[in-house]
């Protein structure tokens, strides 16, 4: 402790020869970073308001889905006409590509997808592991099977994207008991915590417009440049 204090005192006495110009540049850079951070926070609040005022707010009831993830999923859903959940999974990049020839069989990650959205969904799966009981068990089972950390999260994200598609298409909030029952678990409450959302899903005439307005904000938050989520 004494040696550390002596080092701090020595640093204070040391002449750093920093010019006024350098100090001014550092101050301007710090001010700019603060403004960017404030802008991101305001943008996130606006996205949250638009999403919660629309019928697509049901997506927020899915464990692991926050404001940015929710808006990104809704934007992708509205900007493209997906025939089924499999096409939605392919667009999101959660379904691997299977290369097969004779006895040769290999799974590789999908390149033709929205990579920014794919990254967001990776974080969604990570959050879901901490929030949902069956999701935690699903992840643990994949790890036990010998899958890597990333592979297990991708598999979980793939299942969550399928659920999200059904929620957005049917405008129904996530019902964990119903989901587990559909997978053959006859008494889900004995092993899992049921999480439901009973918010109404009344229609609004301006909700599509408001959410699509948030797409550009979402892209900015995710680091993309275009007005749409890129395919």
PDB file of C-alpha atoms in Angstrom:
ATOM      1  CA  UNK A   1       0.000   0.000   0.000  1.00  0.00           C
ATOM      2  CA  UNK A   2       2.807   2.392   0.895  1.00  0.00           C
ATOM      3  CA  UNK A   3       4.623   1.681  -2.369  1.00  0.00           C
ATOM      4  CA  UNK A   4       1.419   2.385  -4.308  1.00  0.00           C
ATOM      5  CA  UNK A   5       0.979   5.713  -2.537  1.00  0.00           C
ATOM      6  CA  UNK A   6       4.559   6.635  -3.343  1.00  0.00           C
ATOM      7  CA  UNK A   7       3.972   5.838  -7.016  1.00  0.00           C
ATOM      8  CA  UNK A   8       0.863   8.039  -7.057  1.00  0.00           C
ATOM      9  CA  UNK A   9       2.797  10.909  -5.485  1.00  0.00           C
ATOM     10  CA  UNK A  10       5.572  10.459  -8.041  1.00  0.00           C
ATOM     11  CA  UNK A  11       3.057  10.595 -10.891  1.00  0.00           C
ATOM     12  CA  UNK A  12       1.565  13.798  -9.494  1.00  0.00           C
ATOM     13  CA  UNK A  13       4.983  15.448  -9.363  1.00  0.00           C
ATOM     14  CA  UNK A  14       5.933  14.317 -12.845  1.00  0.00           C
ATOM     15  CA  UNK A  15       5.757  16.892 -15.635  1.00  0.00           C
ATOM     16  CA  UNK A  16       3.673  15.523 -18.472  1.00  0.00           C
ATOM     17  CA  UNK A  17       4.309  18.407 -20.882  1.00  0.00           C
ATOM     18  CA  UNK A  18       0.702  18.447 -22.098  1.00  0.00           C
ATOM     19  CA  UNK A  19      -0.011  21.495 -24.232  1.00  0.00           C
ATOM     20  CA  UNK A  20      -3.164  23.574 -23.991  1.00  0.00           C
ATOM     21  CA  UNK A  21      -4.081  22.442 -27.492  1.00  0.00           C
ATOM     22  CA  UNK A  22      -3.921  18.780 -26.420  1.00  0.00           C
ATOM     23  CA  UNK A  23      -6.067  19.496 -23.367  1.00  0.00           C
ATOM     24  CA  UNK A  24      -8.594  21.292 -25.565  1.00  0.00           C
ATOM     25  CA  UNK A  25      -8.745  18.347 -27.988  1.00  0.00           C
ATOM     26  CA  UNK A  26      -9.262  15.878 -25.140  1.00  0.00           C
ATOM     27  CA  UNK A  27     -12.023  18.060 -23.666  1.00  0.00           C
ATOM     28  CA  UNK A  28     -13.784  18.328 -27.040  1.00  0.00           C
ATOM     29  CA  UNK A  29     -13.574  14.573 -27.572  1.00  0.00           C
ATOM     30  CA  UNK A  30     -15.000  13.916 -24.103  1.00  0.00           C
ATOM     31  CA  UNK A  31     -17.829  16.399 -24.724  1.00  0.00           C
ATOM     32  CA  UNK A  32     -18.633  14.741 -28.044  1.00  0.00           C
ATOM     33  CA  UNK A  33     -18.753  11.285 -26.438  1.00  0.00           C
ATOM     34  CA  UNK A  34     -21.148  12.555 -23.769  1.00  0.00           C
ATOM     35  CA  UNK A  35     -23.427  14.051 -26.435  1.00  0.00           C
ATOM     36  CA  UNK A  36     -23.413  10.786 -28.395  1.00  0.00           C
ATOM     37  CA  UNK A  37     -24.291   8.828 -25.258  1.00  0.00           C
ATOM     38  CA  UNK A  38     -27.134  11.203 -24.413  1.00  0.00           C
ATOM     39  CA  UNK A  39     -28.405  10.914 -27.987  1.00  0.00           C
ATOM     40  CA  UNK A  40     -28.385   7.114 -27.776  1.00  0.00           C
ATOM     41  CA  UNK A  41     -30.354   7.189 -24.528  1.00  0.00           C
ATOM     42  CA  UNK A  42     -32.954   9.557 -26.005  1.00  0.00           C
ATOM     43  CA  UNK A  43     -33.178   7.388 -29.107  1.00  0.00           C
ATOM     44  CA  UNK A  44     -33.743   4.286 -26.985  1.00  0.00           C
ATOM     45  CA  UNK A  45     -36.541   6.023 -25.062  1.00  0.00           C
ATOM     46  CA  UNK A  46     -38.217   7.013 -28.341  1.00  0.00           C
ATOM     47  CA  UNK A  47     -37.965   3.450 -29.663  1.00  0.00           C
ATOM     48  CA  UNK A  48     -39.435   2.118 -26.422  1.00  0.00           C
ATOM     49  CA  UNK A  49     -42.344   4.566 -26.593  1.00  0.00           C
ATOM     50  CA  UNK A  50     -43.144   3.660 -30.213  1.00  0.00           C
ATOM     51  CA  UNK A  51     -42.974  -0.059 -29.504  1.00  0.00           C
ATOM     52  CA  UNK A  52     -45.085   0.041 -26.338  1.00  0.00           C
ATOM     53  CA  UNK A  53     -47.777   2.099 -28.083  1.00  0.00           C
ATOM     54  CA  UNK A  54     -48.109  -0.440 -30.905  1.00  0.00           C
ATOM     55  CA  UNK A  55     -49.793  -3.826 -31.066  1.00  0.00           C
ATOM     56  CA  UNK A  56     -46.367  -5.391 -31.538  1.00  0.00           C
ATOM     57  CA  UNK A  57     -45.483  -4.637 -27.912  1.00  0.00           C
ATOM     58  CA  UNK A  58     -46.292  -8.309 -27.235  1.00  0.00           C
ATOM     59  CA  UNK A  59     -42.702  -9.088 -28.287  1.00  0.00           C
ATOM     60  CA  UNK A  60     -41.461  -7.546 -25.026  1.00  0.00           C
ATOM     61  CA  UNK A  61     -43.106 -10.377 -23.077  1.00  0.00           C
ATOM     62  CA  UNK A  62     -40.576 -12.864 -24.486  1.00  0.00           C
ATOM     63  CA  UNK A  63     -37.717 -13.470 -21.992  1.00  0.00           C
ATOM     64  CA  UNK A  64     -34.443 -11.971 -23.157  1.00  0.00           C
ATOM     65  CA  UNK A  65     -36.077  -9.373 -25.421  1.00  0.00           C
ATOM     66  CA  UNK A  66     -35.440  -5.747 -24.545  1.00  0.00           C
ATOM     67  CA  UNK A  67     -36.276  -2.542 -26.368  1.00  0.00           C
ATOM     68  CA  UNK A  68     -33.503  -2.677 -28.992  1.00  0.00           C
ATOM     69  CA  UNK A  69     -33.990  -6.398 -29.676  1.00  0.00           C
ATOM     70  CA  UNK A  70     -37.761  -5.995 -29.808  1.00  0.00           C
ATOM     71  CA  UNK A  71     -37.662  -3.130 -32.296  1.00  0.00           C
ATOM     72  CA  UNK A  72     -35.081  -4.972 -34.421  1.00  0.00           C
ATOM     73  CA  UNK A  73     -37.281  -8.085 -34.593  1.00  0.00           C
ATOM     74  CA  UNK A  74     -40.422  -6.086 -35.377  1.00  0.00           C
ATOM     75  CA  UNK A  75     -38.605  -4.044 -38.030  1.00  0.00           C
ATOM     76  CA  UNK A  76     -37.372  -7.209 -39.747  1.00  0.00           C
ATOM     77  CA  UNK A  77     -40.849  -8.738 -39.531  1.00  0.00           C
ATOM     78  CA  UNK A  78     -42.549  -5.672 -41.051  1.00  0.00           C
ATOM     79  CA  UNK A  79     -39.960  -4.939 -43.736  1.00  0.00           C
ATOM     80  CA  UNK A  80     -40.048  -8.412 -45.267  1.00  0.00           C
ATOM     81  CA  UNK A  81     -42.851 -10.788 -46.163  1.00  0.00           C
ATOM     82  CA  UNK A  82     -41.791 -14.072 -44.587  1.00  0.00           C
ATOM     83  CA  UNK A  83     -43.876 -17.060 -45.666  1.00  0.00           C
ATOM     84  CA  UNK A  84     -43.065 -19.019 -42.518  1.00  0.00           C
ATOM     85  CA  UNK A  85     -40.885 -19.034 -39.420  1.00  0.00           C
ATOM     86  CA  UNK A  86     -38.125 -20.950 -41.227  1.00  0.00           C
ATOM     87  CA  UNK A  87     -37.570 -18.056 -43.635  1.00  0.00           C
ATOM     88  CA  UNK A  88     -37.535 -15.700 -40.657  1.00  0.00           C
ATOM     89  CA  UNK A  89     -34.897 -17.858 -38.951  1.00  0.00           C
ATOM     90  CA  UNK A  90     -32.771 -17.856 -42.104  1.00  0.00           C
ATOM     91  CA  UNK A  91     -32.965 -14.068 -42.346  1.00  0.00           C
ATOM     92  CA  UNK A  92     -31.967 -13.775 -38.689  1.00  0.00           C
ATOM     93  CA  UNK A  93     -29.003 -16.095 -39.281  1.00  0.00           C
ATOM     94  CA  UNK A  94     -29.861 -18.579 -36.532  1.00  0.00           C
ATOM     95  CA  UNK A  95     -30.200 -21.578 -38.886  1.00  0.00           C
ATOM     96  CA  UNK A  96     -26.886 -23.106 -40.029  1.00  0.00           C
ATOM     97  CA  UNK A  97     -26.214 -24.189 -43.600  1.00  0.00           C
ATOM     98  CA  UNK A  98     -25.764 -27.946 -44.023  1.00  0.00           C
ATOM     99  CA  UNK A  99     -23.174 -29.018 -46.594  1.00  0.00           C
ATOM    100  CA  UNK A 100     -23.600 -32.667 -47.539  1.00  0.00           C
ATOM    101  CA  UNK A 101     -22.098 -34.866 -50.217  1.00  0.00           C
ATOM    102  CA  UNK A 102     -22.021 -38.631 -49.878  1.00  0.00           C
ATOM    103  CA  UNK A 103     -20.604 -39.414 -46.447  1.00  0.00           C
ATOM    104  CA  UNK A 104     -19.453 -35.829 -45.996  1.00  0.00           C
ATOM    105  CA  UNK A 105     -21.660 -33.796 -43.663  1.00  0.00           C
ATOM    106  CA  UNK A 106     -20.847 -30.394 -42.211  1.00  0.00           C
ATOM    107  CA  UNK A 107     -22.772 -27.502 -40.657  1.00  0.00           C
ATOM    108  CA  UNK A 108     -21.482 -23.979 -41.236  1.00  0.00           C
ATOM    109  CA  UNK A 109     -22.766 -20.601 -40.122  1.00  0.00           C
ATOM    110  CA  UNK A 110     -25.100 -18.793 -42.488  1.00  0.00           C
ATOM    111  CA  UNK A 111     -23.428 -15.834 -44.239  1.00  0.00           C
ATOM    112  CA  UNK A 112     -26.421 -14.501 -46.181  1.00  0.00           C
ATOM    113  CA  UNK A 113     -28.347 -12.999 -43.295  1.00  0.00           C
ATOM    114  CA  UNK A 114     -28.702  -9.767 -41.345  1.00  0.00           C
ATOM    115  CA  UNK A 115     -25.465  -9.913 -39.380  1.00  0.00           C
ATOM    116  CA  UNK A 116     -26.319  -6.961 -37.167  1.00  0.00           C
ATOM    117  CA  UNK A 117     -29.598  -8.583 -36.155  1.00  0.00           C
ATOM    118  CA  UNK A 118     -27.793 -11.887 -35.690  1.00  0.00           C
ATOM    119  CA  UNK A 119     -25.455 -10.253 -33.172  1.00  0.00           C
ATOM    120  CA  UNK A 120     -28.376  -8.742 -31.275  1.00  0.00           C
ATOM    121  CA  UNK A 121     -30.106 -12.134 -31.120  1.00  0.00           C
ATOM    122  CA  UNK A 122     -26.943 -13.677 -29.682  1.00  0.00           C
ATOM    123  CA  UNK A 123     -27.200 -11.238 -26.763  1.00  0.00           C
ATOM    124  CA  UNK A 124     -30.940 -11.962 -26.536  1.00  0.00           C
ATOM    125  CA  UNK A 125     -30.226 -15.671 -26.050  1.00  0.00           C
ATOM    126  CA  UNK A 126     -27.611 -14.863 -23.424  1.00  0.00           C
ATOM    127  CA  UNK A 127     -30.132 -12.766 -21.494  1.00  0.00           C
ATOM    128  CA  UNK A 128     -32.812 -15.442 -21.881  1.00  0.00           C
ATOM    129  CA  UNK A 129     -30.563 -18.022 -20.216  1.00  0.00           C
ATOM    130  CA  UNK A 130     -30.629 -15.855 -17.087  1.00  0.00           C
ATOM    131  CA  UNK A 131     -34.373 -15.130 -17.266  1.00  0.00           C
ATOM    132  CA  UNK A 132     -36.150 -18.320 -18.326  1.00  0.00           C
ATOM    133  CA  UNK A 133     -36.046 -21.695 -16.566  1.00  0.00           C
ATOM    134  CA  UNK A 134     -36.554 -23.902 -19.618  1.00  0.00           C
ATOM    135  CA  UNK A 135     -34.142 -21.723 -21.568  1.00  0.00           C
ATOM    136  CA  UNK A 136     -31.482 -22.255 -18.935  1.00  0.00           C
ATOM    137  CA  UNK A 137     -32.145 -26.002 -19.072  1.00  0.00           C
ATOM    138  CA  UNK A 138     -32.059 -26.018 -22.889  1.00  0.00           C
ATOM    139  CA  UNK A 139     -28.701 -24.231 -22.906  1.00  0.00           C
ATOM    140  CA  UNK A 140     -27.270 -26.564 -20.239  1.00  0.00           C
ATOM    141  CA  UNK A 141     -28.416 -29.603 -22.224  1.00  0.00           C
ATOM    142  CA  UNK A 142     -26.656 -28.377 -25.362  1.00  0.00           C
ATOM    143  CA  UNK A 143     -23.443 -27.810 -23.404  1.00  0.00           C
ATOM    144  CA  UNK A 144     -23.751 -31.304 -21.911  1.00  0.00           C
ATOM    145  CA  UNK A 145     -24.083 -32.684 -25.451  1.00  0.00           C
ATOM    146  CA  UNK A 146     -20.660 -31.231 -26.175  1.00  0.00           C
ATOM    147  CA  UNK A 147     -21.775 -28.123 -28.047  1.00  0.00           C
ATOM    148  CA  UNK A 148     -19.723 -24.965 -27.760  1.00  0.00           C
ATOM    149  CA  UNK A 149     -20.887 -21.848 -25.917  1.00  0.00           C
ATOM    150  CA  UNK A 150     -21.697 -20.087 -29.196  1.00  0.00           C
ATOM    151  CA  UNK A 151     -23.422 -23.125 -30.709  1.00  0.00           C
ATOM    152  CA  UNK A 152     -25.656 -23.539 -27.648  1.00  0.00           C
ATOM    153  CA  UNK A 153     -26.652 -19.868 -27.710  1.00  0.00           C
ATOM    154  CA  UNK A 154     -27.357 -19.995 -31.454  1.00  0.00           C
ATOM    155  CA  UNK A 155     -29.606 -23.028 -30.985  1.00  0.00           C
ATOM    156  CA  UNK A 156     -31.512 -21.237 -28.217  1.00  0.00           C
ATOM    157  CA  UNK A 157     -31.769 -18.071 -30.322  1.00  0.00           C
ATOM    158  CA  UNK A 158     -33.164 -20.166 -33.178  1.00  0.00           C
ATOM    159  CA  UNK A 159     -35.980 -21.444 -30.940  1.00  0.00           C
ATOM    160  CA  UNK A 160     -36.676 -17.951 -29.593  1.00  0.00           C
ATOM    161  CA  UNK A 161     -36.880 -16.537 -33.137  1.00  0.00           C
ATOM    162  CA  UNK A 162     -39.476 -19.192 -33.992  1.00  0.00           C
ATOM    163  CA  UNK A 163     -41.515 -18.169 -30.939  1.00  0.00           C
ATOM    164  CA  UNK A 164     -41.092 -14.476 -31.795  1.00  0.00           C
ATOM    165  CA  UNK A 165     -42.403 -15.054 -35.320  1.00  0.00           C
ATOM    166  CA  UNK A 166     -45.540 -16.752 -33.976  1.00  0.00           C
ATOM    167  CA  UNK A 167     -46.042 -13.919 -31.467  1.00  0.00           C
ATOM    168  CA  UNK A 168     -45.725 -11.178 -34.087  1.00  0.00           C
ATOM    169  CA  UNK A 169     -47.890 -12.986 -36.614  1.00  0.00           C
ATOM    170  CA  UNK A 170     -50.651 -13.840 -34.149  1.00  0.00           C
ATOM    171  CA  UNK A 171     -50.192 -10.726 -31.983  1.00  0.00           C
ATOM    172  CA  UNK A 172     -50.164 -12.885 -28.873  1.00  0.00           C
ATOM    173  CA  UNK A 173     -48.035 -12.377 -25.772  1.00  0.00           C
ATOM    174  CA  UNK A 174     -45.624 -15.092 -24.717  1.00  0.00           C
ATOM    175  CA  UNK A 175     -47.288 -17.832 -22.660  1.00  0.00           C
ATOM    176  CA  UNK A 176     -44.661 -20.162 -21.222  1.00  0.00           C
ATOM    177  CA  UNK A 177     -47.177 -22.724 -19.978  1.00  0.00           C
ATOM    178  CA  UNK A 178     -48.752 -22.986 -23.425  1.00  0.00           C
ATOM    179  CA  UNK A 179     -45.337 -23.265 -25.071  1.00  0.00           C
ATOM    180  CA  UNK A 180     -44.155 -26.031 -22.753  1.00  0.00           C
ATOM    181  CA  UNK A 181     -47.438 -27.904 -23.137  1.00  0.00           C
ATOM    182  CA  UNK A 182     -47.050 -27.818 -26.918  1.00  0.00           C
ATOM    183  CA  UNK A 183     -43.625 -29.443 -26.503  1.00  0.00           C
ATOM    184  CA  UNK A 184     -45.077 -32.353 -24.544  1.00  0.00           C
ATOM    185  CA  UNK A 185     -44.609 -31.122 -20.972  1.00  0.00           C
ATOM    186  CA  UNK A 186     -47.956 -31.935 -19.360  1.00  0.00           C
ATOM    187  CA  UNK A 187     -47.256 -30.165 -16.069  1.00  0.00           C
ATOM    188  CA  UNK A 188     -44.998 -27.213 -16.867  1.00  0.00           C
ATOM    189  CA  UNK A 189     -45.689 -25.389 -13.617  1.00  0.00           C
ATOM    190  CA  UNK A 190     -44.001 -28.159 -11.645  1.00  0.00           C
ATOM    191  CA  UNK A 191     -40.683 -27.541 -13.399  1.00  0.00           C
ATOM    192  CA  UNK A 192     -40.856 -24.047 -14.845  1.00  0.00           C
ATOM    193  CA  UNK A 193     -41.987 -20.599 -13.888  1.00  0.00           C
ATOM    194  CA  UNK A 194     -44.936 -19.502 -16.005  1.00  0.00           C
ATOM    195  CA  UNK A 195     -44.579 -16.029 -17.412  1.00  0.00           C
ATOM    196  CA  UNK A 196     -47.518 -14.507 -19.246  1.00  0.00           C
ATOM    197  CA  UNK A 197     -48.497 -11.054 -20.401  1.00  0.00           C
ATOM    198  CA  UNK A 198     -52.142 -10.052 -20.518  1.00  0.00           C
ATOM    199  CA  UNK A 199     -51.749  -6.703 -22.247  1.00  0.00           C
ATOM    200  CA  UNK A 200     -54.369  -5.997 -24.877  1.00  0.00           C
ATOM    201  CA  UNK A 201     -53.550  -6.072 -28.555  1.00  0.00           C
ATOM    202  CA  UNK A 202     -56.003  -3.521 -29.894  1.00  0.00           C
ATOM    203  CA  UNK A 203     -55.168  -2.164 -33.315  1.00  0.00           C
ATOM    204  CA  UNK A 204     -53.885   1.332 -33.982  1.00  0.00           C
ATOM    205  CA  UNK A 205     -53.908   3.013 -37.381  1.00  0.00           C
ATOM    206  CA  UNK A 206     -50.545   4.705 -36.924  1.00  0.00           C
ATOM    207  CA  UNK A 207     -48.575   1.867 -35.292  1.00  0.00           C
ATOM    208  CA  UNK A 208     -46.965   0.519 -38.478  1.00  0.00           C
ATOM    209  CA  UNK A 209     -45.814   4.000 -39.427  1.00  0.00           C
ATOM    210  CA  UNK A 210     -44.411   4.684 -35.945  1.00  0.00           C
ATOM    211  CA  UNK A 211     -42.519   1.410 -35.790  1.00  0.00           C
ATOM    212  CA  UNK A 212     -41.050   1.795 -39.242  1.00  0.00           C
ATOM    213  CA  UNK A 213     -39.911   5.271 -38.213  1.00  0.00           C
ATOM    214  CA  UNK A 214     -37.974   3.539 -35.456  1.00  0.00           C
ATOM    215  CA  UNK A 215     -36.128   1.304 -37.927  1.00  0.00           C
ATOM    216  CA  UNK A 216     -33.618   4.022 -38.802  1.00  0.00           C
ATOM    217  CA  UNK A 217     -33.106   4.682 -35.095  1.00  0.00           C
ATOM    218  CA  UNK A 218     -32.579   0.978 -34.496  1.00  0.00           C
ATOM    219  CA  UNK A 219     -30.018   0.781 -37.293  1.00  0.00           C
ATOM    220  CA  UNK A 220     -28.162   3.718 -35.804  1.00  0.00           C
ATOM    221  CA  UNK A 221     -28.182   2.023 -32.414  1.00  0.00           C
ATOM    222  CA  UNK A 222     -26.907  -1.207 -33.979  1.00  0.00           C
ATOM    223  CA  UNK A 223     -24.277   0.597 -36.025  1.00  0.00           C
ATOM    224  CA  UNK A 224     -25.797   0.279 -39.509  1.00  0.00           C
ATOM    225  CA  UNK A 225     -26.101   3.124 -41.997  1.00  0.00           C
ATOM    226  CA  UNK A 226     -29.150   2.340 -44.106  1.00  0.00           C
ATOM    227  CA  UNK A 227     -32.757   3.159 -43.364  1.00  0.00           C
ATOM    228  CA  UNK A 228     -33.610  -0.529 -43.285  1.00  0.00           C
ATOM    229  CA  UNK A 229     -32.129  -3.574 -41.676  1.00  0.00           C
ATOM    230  CA  UNK A 230     -29.877  -4.932 -44.388  1.00  0.00           C
ATOM    231  CA  UNK A 231     -30.594  -8.458 -45.696  1.00  0.00           C
TER     232      UNK A 231
END
